[in-house]
Coordinates of C-alpha atoms and ligand atoms in Angstrom, one line a residue:
X1 CA 23.5 29.1 13.9
X2 CA 20.2 30.0 12.9
X3 CA 17.4 27.1 12.3
X4 CA 13.6 28.1 12.7
X5 CA 11.9 25.2 11.9
X6 CA 11.4 22.7 15.0
X7 CA 9.3 20.2 13.4
X8 CA 11.0 17.7 10.6
X9 CA 9.5 15.2 8.6
X10 CA 11.8 12.4 7.8
X11 CA 10.6 10.2 4.6
X12 CA 12.0 6.7 4.9
X13 CA 13.2 5.7 1.6
X14 CA 15.4 2.6 2.3
X15 CA 12.8 -0.1 1.4
X16 CA 13.1 1.5 -2.2
X17 CA 16.4 3.5 -2.6
X18 CA 18.1 1.4 -0.4
X19 CA 17.2 -2.0 -1.5
X20 CA 17.1 -1.1 -5.5
X21 CA 20.9 -1.1 -5.6
X22 CA 21.4 -4.2 -3.5
X23 CA 22.9 -7.1 -5.4
X24 CA 21.4 -10.0 -3.1
X25 CA 17.4 -10.2 -3.6
X26 CA 16.1 -9.8 -0.2
X27 CA 13.2 -12.3 0.1
X28 CA 9.6 -10.8 0.0
X29 CA 8.9 -11.8 3.7
X30 CA 11.7 -10.3 5.0
X31 CA 11.2 -6.9 3.2
X32 CA 7.7 -7.0 4.5
X33 CA 8.8 -7.6 8.3
X34 CA 11.4 -4.8 7.6
X35 CA 8.6 -2.2 6.7
X36 CA 6.4 -3.6 9.7
X37 CA 9.1 -2.7 11.8
X38 CA 10.0 0.6 10.3
X39 CA 6.1 1.2 10.4
X40 CA 6.3 1.3 14.3
X41 CA 9.3 3.3 14.8
X42 CA 7.2 6.7 14.8
X43 CA 8.2 7.2 11.0
X44 CA 5.0 8.9 9.3
X45 CA 6.4 8.3 5.8
X46 CA 7.6 4.9 4.0
X47 CA 8.8 4.7 0.4
X48 CA 8.0 1.0 0.4
X49 CA 8.9 -0.2 -3.3
X50 CA 8.9 0.6 -6.7
X51 CA 6.8 -0.2 -9.7
X52 CA 9.3 0.1 -12.2
X53 CA 10.0 -2.6 -14.7
X54 CA 11.4 -5.5 -13.1
X55 CA 14.1 -6.4 -15.4
X56 CA 15.4 -2.7 -14.8
X57 CA 15.4 -3.2 -11.2
X58 CA 15.3 -6.9 -10.1
X59 CA 15.7 -6.1 -6.4
X60 CA 12.0 -4.9 -6.5
X61 CA 10.2 -7.5 -8.5
X62 CA 8.1 -8.4 -5.9
X63 CA 6.7 -4.9 -5.3
X64 CA 3.1 -6.1 -5.8
X65 CA 3.6 -8.5 -2.9
X66 CA 5.4 -6.6 -0.8
X67 CA 2.8 -3.4 -1.1
X68 CA 0.0 -5.8 -0.5
X69 CA 1.7 -7.6 2.4
X70 CA 2.7 -4.9 4.9
X71 CA 0.6 -3.8 7.8
X72 CA -0.7 -0.8 7.7
X73 CA -0.3 1.4 10.6
X74 CA -2.5 4.5 11.0
X75 CA -0.9 7.8 10.3
X76 CA 2.0 6.3 8.1
X77 CA 1.7 7.2 4.1
X78 CA 3.1 3.9 2.4
X79 CA 4.2 5.3 -1.1
X80 CA 6.1 3.7 -4.1
X81 CA 8.1 5.2 -7.2
X82 CA 5.9 4.7 -10.3
X83 CA 7.4 5.6 -14.0
X84 CA 4.3 5.3 -16.0
X85 CA 0.7 4.4 -16.0
X86 CA 1.5 0.7 -16.2
X87 CA 3.5 1.0 -12.9
X88 CA 0.7 3.2 -11.4
X89 CA -1.9 0.4 -11.9
X90 CA 0.1 -2.1 -10.3
X91 CA 0.7 0.3 -7.4
X92 CA -3.1 0.9 -7.6
X93 CA -4.0 -2.6 -7.2
X94 CA -1.7 -2.8 -4.5
X95 CA -3.2 -0.4 -2.2
X96 CA -0.4 2.3 -2.5
X97 CA -1.1 5.5 -0.6
X98 CA 0.6 8.1 -2.4
X99 CA 2.9 7.7 -5.6
X100 CA 6.0 9.3 -6.8
X101 CA 7.1 10.4 -10.4
X102 CA 10.6 10.6 -11.4
X103 CA 12.7 12.3 -13.8
X104 CA 16.2 13.7 -14.1
X105 CA 17.4 17.5 -14.6
X106 CA 20.1 16.2 -17.0
X107 CA 19.5 14.7 -20.1
X108 CA 21.8 11.9 -20.3
X109 CA 21.0 10.6 -16.7
X110 CA 17.4 10.4 -17.7
X111 CA 18.0 8.7 -20.8
X112 CA 20.1 5.9 -18.7
X113 CA 17.4 5.8 -16.1
X114 CA 14.0 6.0 -17.7
X115 CA 15.0 5.4 -21.4
X116 CA 13.3 8.8 -22.8
X117 CA 14.6 12.0 -23.3
X118 CA 13.2 14.7 -21.0
X119 CA 11.0 16.3 -23.5
X120 CA 9.4 12.6 -24.1
X121 CA 9.1 12.2 -20.2
X122 CA 6.8 15.1 -19.4
X123 CA 3.7 13.7 -21.0
X124 CA 4.3 10.3 -19.6
X125 CA 4.7 11.9 -16.0
X126 CA 1.6 14.2 -16.6
X127 CA -0.6 11.3 -17.6
X128 CA 0.6 9.4 -14.5
X129 CA 0.1 12.1 -12.4
X130 CA -3.4 12.6 -13.8
X131 CA -4.6 9.1 -13.4
X132 CA -3.1 9.2 -9.7
X133 CA -5.2 12.0 -8.8
X134 CA -8.2 10.9 -10.4
X135 CA -7.9 7.6 -8.3
X136 CA -7.6 9.8 -5.1
X137 CA -3.9 9.3 -4.3
X138 CA -1.3 12.0 -3.6
X139 CA 1.9 12.6 -6.2
X140 CA 5.3 13.5 -5.3
X141 CA 7.7 14.1 -7.9
X142 CA 11.4 13.5 -7.9
X143 CA 14.3 15.4 -10.0
X144 CA 17.5 13.9 -9.8
X145 CA 20.8 15.1 -10.5
X146 CA 20.3 18.7 -9.1
X147 CA 23.6 19.2 -7.9
X148 CA 25.4 17.0 -10.6
X149 CA 25.4 14.1 -13.1
X150 CA 27.4 11.4 -13.3
X151 CA 27.5 11.7 -17.4
X152 CA 27.3 15.3 -17.9
X153 CA 28.9 17.2 -14.7
X154 CA 27.6 20.6 -13.8
X155 CA 23.7 20.7 -13.9
X156 CA 22.3 24.5 -14.6
X157 CA 19.9 25.4 -12.1
X158 CA 17.6 26.1 -14.7
X159 CA 17.1 23.3 -15.8
X160 CA 16.2 21.8 -12.3
X161 CA 13.6 24.9 -12.0
X162 CA 12.4 23.9 -15.6
X163 CA 11.6 20.3 -14.1
X164 CA 10.3 21.4 -10.9
X165 CA 7.7 23.8 -12.7
X166 CA 6.7 20.8 -14.8
X167 CA 5.9 18.6 -12.1
X168 CA 4.3 21.4 -9.8
X169 CA 2.1 22.2 -12.8
X170 CA 1.1 18.2 -13.0
X171 CA -0.2 18.4 -9.4
X172 CA 2.6 16.9 -7.5
X173 CA 2.2 18.0 -3.8
X174 CA 6.2 18.1 -3.1
X175 CA 8.7 18.0 -4.9
X176 CA 12.2 16.2 -3.9
X177 CA 15.3 17.3 -5.1
X178 CA 18.0 14.6 -5.8
X179 CA 21.8 14.6 -4.9
X180 CA 21.5 11.1 -7.2
X181 CA 25.7 11.0 -6.8
X182 CA 26.3 12.6 -3.7
X183 CA 27.9 15.2 -4.9
X184 CA 26.4 18.2 -3.5
X185 CA 28.4 20.1 -0.7
X186 CA 27.1 22.7 1.7
X187 CA 27.9 26.0 -0.5
X188 CA 26.3 24.6 -3.6
X189 CA 23.2 23.8 -1.4
X190 CA 23.0 27.1 -0.3
X191 CA 23.8 28.7 -3.9
X192 CA 20.8 26.2 -5.4
X193 CA 18.1 26.8 -2.6
X194 CA 18.8 30.6 -2.7
X195 CA 17.7 30.3 -6.3
X196 CA 14.8 27.8 -5.8
X197 CA 13.3 29.5 -2.8
X198 CA 12.9 32.7 -4.9
X199 CA 10.4 30.6 -6.8
X200 CA 9.1 27.9 -4.6
X201 CA 8.0 27.9 -1.2
X202 CA 10.1 25.8 1.2
X203 CA 7.2 23.6 1.8
X204 CA 6.9 22.3 -1.6
X205 CA 10.5 21.0 -1.7
X206 CA 12.1 18.3 -0.1
X207 CA 16.2 17.4 0.2
X208 CA 17.3 14.0 -0.9
X209 CA 20.8 13.8 -0.5
X210 CA 22.8 10.7 -1.0
X211 CA 26.4 10.3 0.9
X212 CA 28.9 9.1 -1.3
X213 CA 31.3 12.0 -0.4
X214 CA 30.3 12.3 3.3
X215 CA 28.5 15.6 3.0
X216 CA 25.3 14.4 3.4
X217 CA 24.8 15.6 7.1
X218 CA 26.5 19.0 6.3
X219 CA 24.3 19.8 3.7
X220 CA 21.2 18.8 5.8
X221 CA 22.5 21.6 8.3
X222 CA 22.4 24.1 5.7
X223 CA 19.3 23.1 4.2
X224 CA 17.7 23.4 7.7
X225 CA 19.3 27.0 7.9
X226 CA 17.7 27.7 4.5
X227 CA 14.4 26.9 6.3
X228 CA 14.2 23.1 4.6
X229 CA 11.8 20.8 6.8
X230 CA 11.9 17.5 4.8
X231 CA 14.3 15.2 4.3
X232 CA 14.4 11.9 2.7
X233 CA 17.1 9.0 4.0
X234 CA 17.3 5.6 4.3
X235 CA 18.1 3.5 7.6
X236 CA 21.7 2.6 8.1
X237 CA 22.7 4.4 5.0
X238 CA 21.5 1.7 2.4
X239 CA 21.0 3.2 -1.1
X240 CA 21.9 4.3 -4.5
X241 CA 20.7 4.5 -8.3
X242 CA 21.8 1.6 -10.5
X243 CA 21.7 4.2 -13.7
X244 CA 24.3 6.6 -11.8
X245 CA 27.5 5.4 -11.6
X246 CA 29.1 5.9 -8.5
X247 CA 25.7 6.7 -6.5
X248 CA 26.4 5.1 -3.1
X249 CA 24.1 5.1 0.1
X250 CA 21.6 7.8 1.0
X251 CA 21.8 9.9 3.7
X252 CA 21.4 7.5 7.1
X253 CA 18.0 7.9 8.8
X254 CA 19.5 7.2 11.8
X255 CA 22.7 9.9 11.5
X256 CA 20.1 12.4 10.3
X257 CA 17.7 11.7 13.5
X258 CA 21.0 12.0 15.4
X259 CA 21.4 15.4 14.2
X260 CA 17.7 16.3 14.8
X261 CA 17.5 15.4 17.9
X262 CA 20.7 17.0 19.2
X263 CA 19.1 20.3 17.8
X264 CA 15.9 19.7 19.6
X265 CA 14.3 19.2 16.8
X266 CA 10.7 17.2 16.9
X267 CA 10.4 14.1 14.4
X268 CA 8.2 11.8 16.5
X269 CA 11.0 9.1 15.6
X270 CA 11.9 6.8 18.5
X271 CA 15.9 6.0 18.1
X272 CA 15.9 2.8 19.8
X273 CA 13.1 1.2 17.6
X274 CA 14.9 2.8 14.5
X275 CA 18.3 0.4 15.6
X276 CA 15.9 -2.6 16.3
X277 CA 14.6 -2.2 12.3
X278 CA 18.1 -1.4 11.4
X279 CA 19.5 -4.6 13.1
X280 CA 16.7 -6.7 11.3
X281 CA 17.8 -5.5 7.8
X282 CA 21.5 -5.7 8.6
X283 CA 20.9 -9.4 9.7
X284 CA 19.0 -10.2 6.4
X285 CA 21.4 -8.3 4.4
X286 CA 24.5 -10.5 5.6
X287 CA 26.6 -7.4 6.1
X288 CA 27.2 -4.3 8.3
X289 CA 25.3 -1.1 7.7
X290 CA 27.5 1.8 6.8
X291 CA 26.1 4.5 8.7
X292 CA 28.0 6.2 11.4
X293 CA 25.1 5.4 14.3
X294 CA 25.1 2.0 13.4
X295 CA 29.1 1.6 13.2
X296 CA 29.2 3.2 16.7
X297 CA 26.9 0.8 17.9
X298 CA 28.5 -2.0 16.9
X299 CA 31.9 -0.5 18.2
X300 CA 29.9 -0.5 21.4
X301 CA 28.4 -3.9 21.4
X302 CA 31.8 -5.6 20.1
Ligands
HMG1 P1 11.1 0.8 -21.7 O1 11.8 -0.5 -22.1 O2 11.7 2.4 -22.6 O3 9.6 0.6 -21.7 O4 11.7 1.3 -20.0 P2 8.5 0.5 -22.6 O5 7.6 1.5 -22.1 O6 9.1 1.0 -24.1 O7 7.9 -0.7 -22.4 C1 8.6 -2.0 -22.6 C2 8.1 -3.0 -21.9 O8 8.3 -2.7 -20.7 C3 6.6 -3.3 -22.5 O9 6.5 -4.7 -22.3 C4 5.9 -2.5 -21.3 O10 4.9 -3.1 -21.1 C5 7.0 -2.8 -20.0 P3 6.2 -5.7 -23.4 O11 5.0 -5.0 -24.4 O12 7.6 -5.5 -24.2 O13 6.1 -6.8 -23.3 N1 6.8 -1.9 -18.9 C6 6.6 -2.2 -17.5 N2 6.4 -3.3 -16.8 C7 6.3 -3.1 -15.5 N3 6.3 -2.0 -15.0 C8 6.3 -0.9 -15.4 C9 6.7 -1.1 -17.0 N4 6.5 -0.1 -17.9 C10 6.8 -0.5 -18.9 N5 6.5 0.0 -14.9 C11 10.9 2.3 -17.9 C12 11.1 2.2 -19.3 C13 10.7 3.6 -17.3 C14 10.0 1.3 -17.9 C15 12.3 1.5 -17.4 O14 13.4 2.3 -17.9 C16 12.4 1.7 -15.9 O15 11.5 0.7 -15.3 N6 13.4 2.2 -15.7 C17 13.3 2.2 -13.9 C18 14.8 2.9 -13.1 C19 14.9 2.9 -12.0 O16 14.0 2.4 -11.4 N7 15.8 3.5 -11.6 C20 16.1 3.8 -10.5 C21 15.0 4.8 -9.5 S1 15.4 6.4 -9.8 C22 16.3 7.3 -8.5 O17 16.8 6.2 -7.7 C23 16.7 8.4 -8.4 C24 16.0 8.9 -6.9 O18 16.1 8.1 -5.9 C25 16.1 10.3 -6.9 C26 17.6 10.6 -6.7 O19 18.7 10.0 -6.0 O20 18.3 11.4 -7.2 C27 14.7 8.5 -7.2
MG2 MG1 18.0 8.4 -4.5

């Protein structure tokens, strides 16, 4: 195994990608307490919430209150998802540090998720990114359904390139490649990255795996071998996309940390503090978290 990078950035998306898919509404004060605990675990990046339409994602209807209510630990970037200028305005009022715009590589998922064709989405995201940059914020971009679409199946890599090009053209710093429904497998990740890395530097890309079929950690390993250094994950494996049937939890931050620690890579994250944060949200959710690391902990405790 040949892995060059020694410092890896973990972007914690649990408070957004995790909670957006939960049937129970986690009270605002509990969300704030959880983000505050995450802030003290050594993570440098937390996607706190999303400023989408509350009718589309009721679980995060309290985005303004959460973003305004959290403690700001120096050195931590507090980010949020925004679909358009209306969402951006709410995010700016709540003192967001960075915003993420998002769209899908496949047409049908884009329609189901944000109610627009891909062609109609570009100007909306461009306008949003421009306004965010003008407000002095950094912008991240997500491409969803990179490795497969729940409605269309296989997604041509040319479509991923087209969306990535467009996002970078809009001024996003980094494009996160979403395996929205967790269908990617290691060989596919290698093949897709081989194509993308001919065109885009690894520093401009991040990997966003869901673990629906248990492949997320294997996909991380291949991505590391290909030189990728930024991974999105969700504590305890919370997560999913309500507009992608079959999208289950994200790659678990605690499982990712176990792998990276084992490989001797630097993340700056304290495993024990992360577990404390996991226990807190588990208690608030009233169900066990499904990550392997949390299951192992519970096995040892019980
Ligand atoms: P729409 O209904 O087409 O919106 O929804 P519209 O622009 O036609 O406006 C309709 C009404 O919504 C208007 O109000 C707007 O003001 C209002 P009215 O005039 O009728 O009173 N509105 C808003 N209100 C609050 N906040 C806003 C906002 N925008 C418009 N931001 C929209 C379009 C994009 C808003 C909607 O489809 C939406 O909110 N979708 C979000 C879906 C979502 O959050 N999905 C999950 C996140 S993506 C994901 O999980 C994948 C990812 O993790 C990566 C991966 O795994 O691949 C990122
Ligand atoms: Mg996701």
